[in-house]
């Protein structure tokens, strides 16, 4: 039985603001090219990026993150 494809895991929280210093989205901590190509990545590639995201938070100055 064919149905719709399963949903793609995403860290997106709909706060799409890019930090000019780090180049990371301040909502999900992905790089722009990762956001743009997310649907084309394999599950393994997405999982690898998802594993990196908690450490990337430190690349954005805390006072900027306080806005959210």
Backbone as numpy.savetxt, mean C-alpha at the origin, in Angstrom:
# Nx Ny Nz CAx CAy CAz Cx Cy Cz
-18.04 -24.61 -11.60 -18.89 -23.43 -11.60 -18.00 -22.18 -11.60
-18.20 -21.32 -12.55 -17.44 -20.09 -12.65 -18.20 -18.96 -11.98
-17.52 -18.27 -11.13 -18.10 -17.12 -10.47 -17.13 -15.97 -10.56
-17.40 -14.93 -9.84 -16.47 -13.81 -9.86 -15.14 -14.21 -9.22
-14.07 -13.56 -9.63 -12.78 -13.87 -9.03 -12.78 -13.47 -7.56
-11.96 -14.12 -6.76 -11.90 -13.74 -5.34 -11.34 -12.32 -5.21
-11.72 -11.63 -4.15 -11.21 -10.27 -3.97 -9.69 -10.29 -3.75
-9.05 -9.24 -4.18 -7.60 -9.10 -4.01 -7.33 -8.45 -2.66
-6.41 -9.03 -1.89 -6.00 -8.41 -0.63 -5.37 -7.06 -0.92
-5.71 -6.07 -0.13 -5.14 -4.75 -0.30 -5.02 -4.06 1.05
-3.96 -3.27 1.23 -3.81 -2.51 2.47 -4.48 -1.14 2.39
-5.13 -0.85 1.28 -5.73 0.47 1.07 -6.76 0.77 2.14
-6.64 1.99 2.73 -7.64 2.44 3.69 -8.32 3.72 3.19
-8.15 3.99 1.89 -8.78 5.12 1.21 -8.29 6.47 1.74
-7.03 6.51 2.18 -6.34 7.75 2.50 -5.20 7.82 1.50
-5.48 8.42 0.35 -4.52 8.40 -0.76 -3.79 9.74 -0.84
-2.78 9.88 0.00 -1.97 11.07 0.04 -0.52 10.61 0.00
0.23 11.08 -0.98 1.62 10.65 -1.13 2.55 11.63 -0.43
3.41 11.09 0.42 4.43 11.87 1.11 5.55 12.17 0.11
5.82 13.45 -0.10 6.82 13.85 -1.07 8.24 13.43 -0.71
8.53 13.31 0.57 9.88 12.93 0.99 10.16 11.45 0.77
9.25 10.61 1.21 9.48 9.15 1.13 8.93 8.54 -0.14
7.95 9.20 -0.77 7.31 8.63 -1.95 6.28 7.57 -1.61
5.92 7.48 -0.34 4.96 6.47 0.10 3.58 7.08 0.32
2.56 6.27 0.08 1.20 6.66 0.43 1.12 6.71 1.95
0.57 7.77 2.50 0.50 7.90 3.95 -0.64 7.09 4.54
-1.46 6.49 3.70 -2.52 5.63 4.21 -2.11 4.17 4.27
-1.44 3.70 3.23 -1.12 2.27 3.17 0.38 1.97 3.09
1.21 3.01 2.91 2.67 2.89 2.88 3.21 2.20 1.62
2.39 2.12 0.58 2.89 1.58 -0.68 3.46 2.71 -1.52
4.36 2.32 -2.45 4.90 3.27 -3.43 3.88 3.42 -4.55
3.95 4.53 -5.26 2.96 4.79 -6.32 2.91 3.68 -7.35
4.06 3.17 -7.77 4.04 2.11 -8.78 3.42 0.83 -8.23
3.51 0.62 -6.92 2.87 -0.55 -6.31 1.36 -0.39 -6.30
0.90 0.81 -5.97 -0.54 1.09 -5.99 -1.08 0.92 -7.40
-0.39 1.51 -8.36 -0.86 1.49 -9.75 -0.89 0.08 -10.33
0.06 -0.76 -9.96 0.15 -2.10 -10.54 -0.37 -3.21 -9.66
-1.02 -2.86 -8.56 -1.44 -3.85 -7.55 -2.25 -5.00 -8.15
-3.17 -4.70 -9.01 -4.04 -5.76 -9.56 -3.29 -6.69 -10.51
-2.14 -6.25 -11.02 -1.37 -7.08 -11.94 -0.31 -7.94 -11.23
-0.11 -7.71 -9.94 0.89 -8.48 -9.19 0.34 -9.86 -8.86
1.23 -10.79 -8.65 0.81 -12.12 -8.21 0.50 -12.06 -6.71
-0.18 -13.07 -6.21 -0.46 -13.13 -4.77 0.84 -13.09 -3.98
1.86 -13.80 -4.45 3.14 -13.85 -3.75 3.81 -12.47 -3.74
3.72 -11.75 -4.84 4.31 -10.40 -4.89 3.57 -9.45 -3.95
2.24 -9.55 -3.93 1.46 -8.71 -3.01 1.78 -9.07 -1.56
1.88 -10.35 -1.27 2.21 -10.77 0.10 3.57 -10.25 0.54
4.54 -10.23 -0.36 5.88 -9.73 -0.03 5.82 -8.23 0.30
5.05 -7.48 -0.48 4.91 -6.04 -0.21 4.16 -5.83 1.09
3.09 -6.57 1.30 2.31 -6.44 2.53 3.19 -6.68 3.76
4.12 -7.61 3.67 5.01 -7.92 4.79 5.96 -6.76 5.10
6.29 -5.95 4.09 7.21 -4.82 4.27 6.53 -3.58 4.84
5.23 -3.46 4.70 4.54 -2.21 5.00 4.71 -1.72 6.44
4.63 -2.58 7.46 4.80 -2.05 8.82 6.14 -1.32 9.03
7.20 -1.81 8.43 8.51 -1.16 8.57 8.59 0.14 7.78
7.82 0.25 6.73 7.86 1.46 5.91 7.27 2.66 6.62
6.39 2.43 7.57 5.77 3.53 8.31 6.82 4.45 8.89
7.93 3.89 9.34 9.00 4.67 9.96 9.69 5.61 8.97
9.46 5.44 7.68 10.06 6.30 6.67 9.32 7.63 6.50
8.15 7.75 7.15 7.37 8.97 7.08 7.46 9.66 8.43
7.77 10.95 8.40 7.91 11.68 9.67 6.61 11.61 10.47
6.71 11.34 11.78 5.52 11.17 12.62 4.56 12.36 12.59
5.09 13.56 12.48 4.19 14.72 12.49 3.30 14.75 11.25
3.76 14.17 10.16 2.91 14.06 8.97 1.81 13.04 9.18
2.16 11.92 9.79 1.16 10.87 10.02 0.11 11.31 11.04
0.44 12.25 11.89 -0.51 12.73 12.89 -1.72 13.41 12.26
-1.59 13.81 10.99 -2.72 14.45 10.30 -3.85 13.46 10.05
-3.54 12.16 10.11 -4.54 11.16 9.77 -4.92 10.41 10.98
